[in-house]
CSV table of C-alpha atoms in Angstrom, one decimal:
chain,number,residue,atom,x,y,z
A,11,UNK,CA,-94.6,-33.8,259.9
A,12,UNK,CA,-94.4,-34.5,256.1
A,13,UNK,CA,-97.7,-35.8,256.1
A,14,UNK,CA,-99.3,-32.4,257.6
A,15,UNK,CA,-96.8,-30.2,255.1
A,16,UNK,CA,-98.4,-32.2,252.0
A,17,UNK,CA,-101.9,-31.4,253.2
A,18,UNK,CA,-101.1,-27.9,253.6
A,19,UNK,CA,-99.5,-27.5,250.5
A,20,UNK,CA,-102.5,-30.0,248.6
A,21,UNK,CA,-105.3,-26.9,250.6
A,22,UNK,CA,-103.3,-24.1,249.0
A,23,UNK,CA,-103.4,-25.5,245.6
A,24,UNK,CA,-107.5,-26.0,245.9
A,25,UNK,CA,-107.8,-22.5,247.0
A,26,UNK,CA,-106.0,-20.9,244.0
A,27,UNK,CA,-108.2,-23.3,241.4
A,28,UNK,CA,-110.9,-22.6,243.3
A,29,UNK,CA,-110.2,-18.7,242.9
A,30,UNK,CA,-109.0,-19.1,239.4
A,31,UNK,CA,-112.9,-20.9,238.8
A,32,UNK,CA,-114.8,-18.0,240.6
A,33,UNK,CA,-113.6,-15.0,238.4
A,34,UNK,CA,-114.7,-15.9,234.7
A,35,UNK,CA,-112.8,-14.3,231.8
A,36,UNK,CA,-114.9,-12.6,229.3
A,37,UNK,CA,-113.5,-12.0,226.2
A,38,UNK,CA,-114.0,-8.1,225.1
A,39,UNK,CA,-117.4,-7.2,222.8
A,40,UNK,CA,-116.1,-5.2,219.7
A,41,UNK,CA,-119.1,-3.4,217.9
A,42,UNK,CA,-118.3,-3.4,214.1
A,43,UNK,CA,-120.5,-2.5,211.7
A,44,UNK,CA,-120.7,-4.0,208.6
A,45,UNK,CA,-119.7,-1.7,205.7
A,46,UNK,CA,-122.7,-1.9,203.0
A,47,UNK,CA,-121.8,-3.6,199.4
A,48,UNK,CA,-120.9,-2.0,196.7
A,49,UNK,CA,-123.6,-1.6,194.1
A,50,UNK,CA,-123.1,-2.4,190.6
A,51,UNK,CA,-124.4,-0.2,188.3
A,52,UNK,CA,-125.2,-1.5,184.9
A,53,UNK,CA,-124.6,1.1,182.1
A,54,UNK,CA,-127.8,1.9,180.3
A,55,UNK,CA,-128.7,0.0,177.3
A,56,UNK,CA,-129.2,2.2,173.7
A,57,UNK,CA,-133.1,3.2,174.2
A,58,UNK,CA,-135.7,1.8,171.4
A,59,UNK,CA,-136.2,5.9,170.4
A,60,UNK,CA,-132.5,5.9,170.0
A,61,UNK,CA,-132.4,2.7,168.3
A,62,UNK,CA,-135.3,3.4,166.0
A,63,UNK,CA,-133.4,6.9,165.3
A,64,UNK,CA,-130.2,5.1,163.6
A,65,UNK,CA,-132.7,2.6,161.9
A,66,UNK,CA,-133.8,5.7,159.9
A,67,UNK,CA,-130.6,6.8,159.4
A,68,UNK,CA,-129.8,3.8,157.7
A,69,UNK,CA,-127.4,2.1,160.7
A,70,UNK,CA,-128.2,-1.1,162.6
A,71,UNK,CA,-127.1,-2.8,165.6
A,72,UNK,CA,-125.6,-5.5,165.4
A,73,UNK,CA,-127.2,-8.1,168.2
A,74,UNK,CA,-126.5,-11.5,169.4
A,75,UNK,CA,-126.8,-14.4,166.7
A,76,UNK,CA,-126.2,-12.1,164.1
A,77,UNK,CA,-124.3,-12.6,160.7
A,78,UNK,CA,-123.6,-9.8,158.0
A,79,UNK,CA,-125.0,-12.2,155.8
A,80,UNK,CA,-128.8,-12.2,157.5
A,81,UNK,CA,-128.6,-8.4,158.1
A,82,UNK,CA,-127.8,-7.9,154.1
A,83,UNK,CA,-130.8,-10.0,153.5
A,84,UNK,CA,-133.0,-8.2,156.3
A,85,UNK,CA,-132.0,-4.9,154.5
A,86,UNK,CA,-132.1,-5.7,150.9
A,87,UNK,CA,-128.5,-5.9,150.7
A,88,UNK,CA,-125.6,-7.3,149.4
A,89,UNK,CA,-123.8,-8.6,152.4
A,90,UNK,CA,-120.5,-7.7,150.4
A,91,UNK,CA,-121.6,-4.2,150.1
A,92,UNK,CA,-122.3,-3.7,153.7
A,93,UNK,CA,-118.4,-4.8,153.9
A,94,UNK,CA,-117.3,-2.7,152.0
A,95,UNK,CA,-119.7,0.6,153.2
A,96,UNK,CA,-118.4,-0.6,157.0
A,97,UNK,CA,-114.4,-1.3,156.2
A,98,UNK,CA,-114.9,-4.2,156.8
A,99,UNK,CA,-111.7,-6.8,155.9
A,100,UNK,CA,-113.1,-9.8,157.6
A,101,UNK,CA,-117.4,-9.6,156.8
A,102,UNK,CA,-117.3,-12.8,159.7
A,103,UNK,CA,-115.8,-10.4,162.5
A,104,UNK,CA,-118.6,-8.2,163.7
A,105,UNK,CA,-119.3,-7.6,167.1
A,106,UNK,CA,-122.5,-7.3,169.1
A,107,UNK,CA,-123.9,-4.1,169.8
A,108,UNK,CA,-121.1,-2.9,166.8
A,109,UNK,CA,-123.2,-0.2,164.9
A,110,UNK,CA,-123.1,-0.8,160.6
A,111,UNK,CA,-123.9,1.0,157.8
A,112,UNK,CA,-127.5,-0.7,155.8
A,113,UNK,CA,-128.3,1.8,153.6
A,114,UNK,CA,-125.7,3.6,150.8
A,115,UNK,CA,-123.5,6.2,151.9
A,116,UNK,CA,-125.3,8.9,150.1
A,117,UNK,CA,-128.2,7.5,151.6
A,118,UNK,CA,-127.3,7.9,155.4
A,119,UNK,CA,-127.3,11.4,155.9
A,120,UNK,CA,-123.8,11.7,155.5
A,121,UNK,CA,-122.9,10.1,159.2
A,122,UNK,CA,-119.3,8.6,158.2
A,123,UNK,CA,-119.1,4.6,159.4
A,124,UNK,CA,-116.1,2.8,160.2
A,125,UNK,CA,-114.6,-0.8,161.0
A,126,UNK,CA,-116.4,-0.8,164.4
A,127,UNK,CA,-118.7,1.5,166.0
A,128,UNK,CA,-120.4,1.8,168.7
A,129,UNK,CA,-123.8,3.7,169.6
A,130,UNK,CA,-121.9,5.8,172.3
A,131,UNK,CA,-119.2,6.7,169.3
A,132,UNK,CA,-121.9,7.9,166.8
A,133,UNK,CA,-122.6,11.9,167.0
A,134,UNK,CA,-126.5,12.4,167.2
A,135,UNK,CA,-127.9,14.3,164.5
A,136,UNK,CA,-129.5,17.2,166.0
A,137,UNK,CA,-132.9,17.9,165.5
A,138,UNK,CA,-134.5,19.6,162.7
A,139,UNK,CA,-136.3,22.9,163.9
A,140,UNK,CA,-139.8,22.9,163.3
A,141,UNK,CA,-141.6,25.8,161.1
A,142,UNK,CA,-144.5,27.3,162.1
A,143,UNK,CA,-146.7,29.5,160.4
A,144,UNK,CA,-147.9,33.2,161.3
A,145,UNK,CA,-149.6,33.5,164.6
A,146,UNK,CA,-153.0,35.5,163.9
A,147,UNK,CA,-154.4,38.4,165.8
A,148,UNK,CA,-155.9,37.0,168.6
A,149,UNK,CA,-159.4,38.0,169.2
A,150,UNK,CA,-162.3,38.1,172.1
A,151,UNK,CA,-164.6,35.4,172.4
A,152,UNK,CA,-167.7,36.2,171.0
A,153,UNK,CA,-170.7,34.3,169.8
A,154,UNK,CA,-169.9,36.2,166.1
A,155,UNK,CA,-165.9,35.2,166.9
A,156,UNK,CA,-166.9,31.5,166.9
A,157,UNK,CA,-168.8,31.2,164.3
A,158,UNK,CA,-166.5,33.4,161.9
A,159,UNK,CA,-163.8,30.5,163.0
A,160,UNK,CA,-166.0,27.6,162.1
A,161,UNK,CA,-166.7,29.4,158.6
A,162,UNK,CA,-164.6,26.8,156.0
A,163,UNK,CA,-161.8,28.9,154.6
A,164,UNK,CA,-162.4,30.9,151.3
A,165,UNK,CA,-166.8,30.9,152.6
A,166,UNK,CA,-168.3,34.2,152.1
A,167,UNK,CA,-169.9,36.4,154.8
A,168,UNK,CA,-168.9,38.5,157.8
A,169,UNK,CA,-169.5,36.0,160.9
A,170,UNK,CA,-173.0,36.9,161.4
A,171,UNK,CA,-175.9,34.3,161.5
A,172,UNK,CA,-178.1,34.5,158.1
A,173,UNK,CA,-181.7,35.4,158.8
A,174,UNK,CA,-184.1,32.4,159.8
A,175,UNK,CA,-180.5,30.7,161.4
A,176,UNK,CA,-179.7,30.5,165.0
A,177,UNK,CA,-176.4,31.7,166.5
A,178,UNK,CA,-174.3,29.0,168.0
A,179,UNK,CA,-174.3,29.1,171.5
A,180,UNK,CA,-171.5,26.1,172.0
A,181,UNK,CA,-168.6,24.7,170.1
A,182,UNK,CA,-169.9,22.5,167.5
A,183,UNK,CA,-168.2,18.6,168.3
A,184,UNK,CA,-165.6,17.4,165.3
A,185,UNK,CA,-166.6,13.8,165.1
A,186,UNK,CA,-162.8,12.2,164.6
A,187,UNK,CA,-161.8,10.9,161.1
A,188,UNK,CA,-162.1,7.9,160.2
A,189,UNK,CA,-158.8,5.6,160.4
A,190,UNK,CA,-156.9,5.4,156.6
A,191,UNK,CA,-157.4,2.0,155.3
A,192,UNK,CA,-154.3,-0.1,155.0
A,193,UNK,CA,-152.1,1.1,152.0
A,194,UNK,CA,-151.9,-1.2,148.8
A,195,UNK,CA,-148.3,-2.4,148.4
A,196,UNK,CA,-146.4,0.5,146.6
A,197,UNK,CA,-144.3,-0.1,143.4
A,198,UNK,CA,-142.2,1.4,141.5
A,199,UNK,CA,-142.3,1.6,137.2
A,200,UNK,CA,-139.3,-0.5,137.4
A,201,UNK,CA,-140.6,-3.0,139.9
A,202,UNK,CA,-144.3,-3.0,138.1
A,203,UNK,CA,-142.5,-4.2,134.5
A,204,UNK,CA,-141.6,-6.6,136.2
A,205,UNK,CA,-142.8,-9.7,135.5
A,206,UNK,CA,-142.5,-13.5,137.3
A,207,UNK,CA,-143.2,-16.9,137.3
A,208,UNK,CA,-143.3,-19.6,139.8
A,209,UNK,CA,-139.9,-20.6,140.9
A,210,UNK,CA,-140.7,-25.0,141.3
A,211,UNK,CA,-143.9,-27.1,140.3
A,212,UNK,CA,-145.6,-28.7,143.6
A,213,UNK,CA,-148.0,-27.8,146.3
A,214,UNK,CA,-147.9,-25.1,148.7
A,215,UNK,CA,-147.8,-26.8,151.8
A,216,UNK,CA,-147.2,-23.4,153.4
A,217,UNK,CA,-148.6,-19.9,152.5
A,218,UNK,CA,-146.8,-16.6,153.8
A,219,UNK,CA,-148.2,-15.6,157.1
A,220,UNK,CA,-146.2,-12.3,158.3
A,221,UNK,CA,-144.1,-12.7,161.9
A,222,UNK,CA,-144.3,-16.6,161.1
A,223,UNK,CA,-143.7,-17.4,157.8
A,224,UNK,CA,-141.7,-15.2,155.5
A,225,UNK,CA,-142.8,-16.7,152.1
A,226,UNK,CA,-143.9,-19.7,150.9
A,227,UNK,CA,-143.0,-23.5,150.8
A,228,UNK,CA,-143.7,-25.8,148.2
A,229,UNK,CA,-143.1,-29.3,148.5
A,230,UNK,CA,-141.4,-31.3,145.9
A,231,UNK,CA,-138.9,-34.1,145.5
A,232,UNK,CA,-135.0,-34.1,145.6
A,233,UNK,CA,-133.4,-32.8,142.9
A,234,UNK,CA,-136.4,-31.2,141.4
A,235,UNK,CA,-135.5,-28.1,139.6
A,236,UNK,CA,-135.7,-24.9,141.2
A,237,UNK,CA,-135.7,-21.2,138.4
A,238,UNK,CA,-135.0,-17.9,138.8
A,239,UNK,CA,-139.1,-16.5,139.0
A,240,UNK,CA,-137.5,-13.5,137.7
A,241,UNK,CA,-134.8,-12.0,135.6
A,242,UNK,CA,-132.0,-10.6,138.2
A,243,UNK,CA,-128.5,-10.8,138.9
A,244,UNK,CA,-127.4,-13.5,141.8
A,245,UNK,CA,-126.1,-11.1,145.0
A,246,UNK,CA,-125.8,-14.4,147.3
A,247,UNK,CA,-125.3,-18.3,146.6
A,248,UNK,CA,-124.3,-20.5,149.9
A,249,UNK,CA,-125.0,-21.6,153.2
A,250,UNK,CA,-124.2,-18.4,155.8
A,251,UNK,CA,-128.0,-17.9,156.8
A,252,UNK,CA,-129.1,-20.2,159.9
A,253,UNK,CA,-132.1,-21.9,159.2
A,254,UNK,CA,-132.2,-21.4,155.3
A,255,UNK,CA,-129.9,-24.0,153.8
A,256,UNK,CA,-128.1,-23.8,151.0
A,257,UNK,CA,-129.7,-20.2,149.5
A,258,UNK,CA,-129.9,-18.4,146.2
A,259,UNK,CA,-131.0,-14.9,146.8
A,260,UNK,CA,-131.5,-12.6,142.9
A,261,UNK,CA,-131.8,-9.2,143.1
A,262,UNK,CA,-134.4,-7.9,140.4
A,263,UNK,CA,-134.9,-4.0,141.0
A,264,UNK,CA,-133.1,-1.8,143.4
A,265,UNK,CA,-136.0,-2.9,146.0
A,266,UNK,CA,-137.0,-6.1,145.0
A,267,UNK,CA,-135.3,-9.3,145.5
A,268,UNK,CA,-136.0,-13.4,146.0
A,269,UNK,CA,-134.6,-15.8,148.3
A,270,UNK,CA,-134.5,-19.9,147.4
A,271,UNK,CA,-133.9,-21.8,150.1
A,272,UNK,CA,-133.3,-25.7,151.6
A,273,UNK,CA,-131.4,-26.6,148.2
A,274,UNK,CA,-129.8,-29.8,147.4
A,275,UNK,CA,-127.5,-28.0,145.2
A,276,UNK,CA,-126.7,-24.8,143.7
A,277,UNK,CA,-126.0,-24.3,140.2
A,278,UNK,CA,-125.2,-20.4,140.1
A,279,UNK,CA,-122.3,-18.2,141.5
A,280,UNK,CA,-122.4,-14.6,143.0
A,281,UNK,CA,-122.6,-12.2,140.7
A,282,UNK,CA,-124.3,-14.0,137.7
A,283,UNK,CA,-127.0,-12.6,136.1
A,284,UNK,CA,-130.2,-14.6,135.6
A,285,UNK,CA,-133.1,-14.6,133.2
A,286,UNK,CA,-136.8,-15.7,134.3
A,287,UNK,CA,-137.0,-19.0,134.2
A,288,UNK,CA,-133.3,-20.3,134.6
A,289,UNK,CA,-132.3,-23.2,136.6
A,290,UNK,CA,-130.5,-21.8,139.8
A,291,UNK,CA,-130.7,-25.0,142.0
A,292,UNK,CA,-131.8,-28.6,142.7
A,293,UNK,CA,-134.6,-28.6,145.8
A,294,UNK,CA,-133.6,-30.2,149.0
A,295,UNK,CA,-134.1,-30.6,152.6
A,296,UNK,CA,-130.9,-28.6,153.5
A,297,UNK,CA,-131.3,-26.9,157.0
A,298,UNK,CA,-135.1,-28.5,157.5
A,299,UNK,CA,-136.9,-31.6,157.8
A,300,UNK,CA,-138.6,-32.1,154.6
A,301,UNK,CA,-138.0,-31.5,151.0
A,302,UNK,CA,-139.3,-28.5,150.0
A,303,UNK,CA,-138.4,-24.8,148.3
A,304,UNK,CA,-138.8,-22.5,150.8
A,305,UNK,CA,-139.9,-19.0,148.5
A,306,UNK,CA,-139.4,-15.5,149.6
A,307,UNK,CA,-139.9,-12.1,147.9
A,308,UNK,CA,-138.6,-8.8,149.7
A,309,UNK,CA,-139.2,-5.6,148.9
A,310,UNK,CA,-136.4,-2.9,150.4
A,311,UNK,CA,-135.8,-6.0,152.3
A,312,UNK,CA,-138.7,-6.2,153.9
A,313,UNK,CA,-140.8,-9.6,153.1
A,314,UNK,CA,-144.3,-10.0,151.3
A,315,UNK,CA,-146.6,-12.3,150.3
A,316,UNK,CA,-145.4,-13.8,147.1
A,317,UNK,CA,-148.9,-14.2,146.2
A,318,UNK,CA,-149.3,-10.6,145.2
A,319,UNK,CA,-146.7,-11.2,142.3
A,320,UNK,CA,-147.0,-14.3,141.3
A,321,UNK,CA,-149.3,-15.8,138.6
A,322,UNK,CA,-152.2,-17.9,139.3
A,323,UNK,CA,-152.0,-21.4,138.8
């Protein structure tokens, strides 16, 4: 009797985990859609035309890499100047994309420059209307028209072809004009009474060679003596400019100065004033691989070929 009571209870058991098997369990489908990401949207960058427009109204902006001390020299300047035309207590704390004054404040237009600015702070100068002269009578196109308009101004005559001569029967074609040739370097009275010698004795082992090579480099040996090529007064004496060394930079005109660089030693201070031909520093290898003088001249910071000033030798 037990025995038949555990088989029927044994059958019972296989039937519910054989019912249990036969009716699978699906787990419920959820449709979710997946919400797009957000997009980042990168504020715009100051446009070259905007750029170009503060250029000219003697501002720069300040990029990556950039000291006061290489913009001064970029611009002609005296980096303390552009400290003090910027409020500027600290001339090592500027700040990329910051926006600086280059040019004298009675220079730039009057646009008022503080400690830092940026190109989204700085009001845009608007734009100077353009004139434009008195519109003529307008008049039919005629053959007599045509001709009267292709008269040079202040020719006599009333429009009409001379006897023996042809009346135009198409527009003559303007052949364009030619391109202006390069203009010659332009100096002032000041800068042309200038006059300049050759700032170390050596060979050139490098001429000026614009977008590469700023100036000149003449080699030499250590110690060697390095003079002022002109008479000026000393605006810069140290080390601030990557890639120039130890650096003597003379200011001669209001738009002329010269840069010494790669020196041993320097023998003047800020400030000084200079006459052609003083000592101003020892040649070196400072900040490149070989001795040498490394000899710019700029003009409104801008540089040319020292070649054009310089006597030959």
């Amino acid at each position: 009797m037990v025995k038949k009571s555990s088989l029927l209870l044994l059958s019972v058991i296989m039937a519910l985990l054989s019912a249990c098997t036969s009716t699978p369990i699906q787990a419920p489908v959820v449709d979710r859609t997946t919400a797009p990401a957000p997009v980042t949207v990168k504020p715009a960058s100051p446009s070259d035309d905007a750029r170009r427009e503060r250029d000219e109204r003697g501002l720069y902006t300040v990029k990556k890499g950039d000291t006061l001390i290489n913009i001064a020299l970029e611009h002609g300047q005296n980096y303390r100047d552009l400290a003090a035309w910027n409020n500027l207590a600290n001339p090592n704390d500027i700040k990329v994309d910051q926006v600086l004054r280059v040019l004298p404040p009675e220079a730039g237009n009057g646009v008022q420059i503080g400690a830092v600015q940026t190109p989204s702070t700085i009001e845009k100068t608007p734009p100077v209307p353009k004139k434009t002269g008195p519109r003529g009578d307008k008049k039919p196109y005629t053959e007599g028209a045509l001709a009267e308009l292709q008269r040079p101004e202040g020719a006599e005559g009333n429009g009409k072809p001379e006897r023996g001569e042809r009346a135009p029967t198409q527009v003559a074609s303007i052949a364009p004009a030619p391109a202006p040739a390069a203009p010659a370097m332009q100096l002032s009275a000041e800068d042309r009474e200038l006059s300049w010698i050759w700032p170390s004795e050596g060979r050139v082992v490098a001429t000026f060679d614009e977008g590469k090579n700023k100036g000149i480099d003449i080699a030499g040996k250590p110690g060697q003596q390095v003079m002022a090529a002109g008479a000026g007064k000393v605006m810069y004496a140290g080390s601030g400019i990557r890639g120039y060394g130890n650096l003597v930079i003379v200011k001669h005109s209001n738009s002329l100065l010269s840069a010494y660089a790669h020196n041993r030693a320097i023998l003047v201070k800020e400030g000084q004033s200079v006459s052609k031909g003083q000592l101003i520093a020892e040649m070196g290898d400072s900040d490149t691989d070989a001795v040498k003088l490394h000899f710019e001249i700029r003009q409104q910071g801008k540089p040319v070929d020292p070649s054009k000033f310089l006597p030959n030798r």
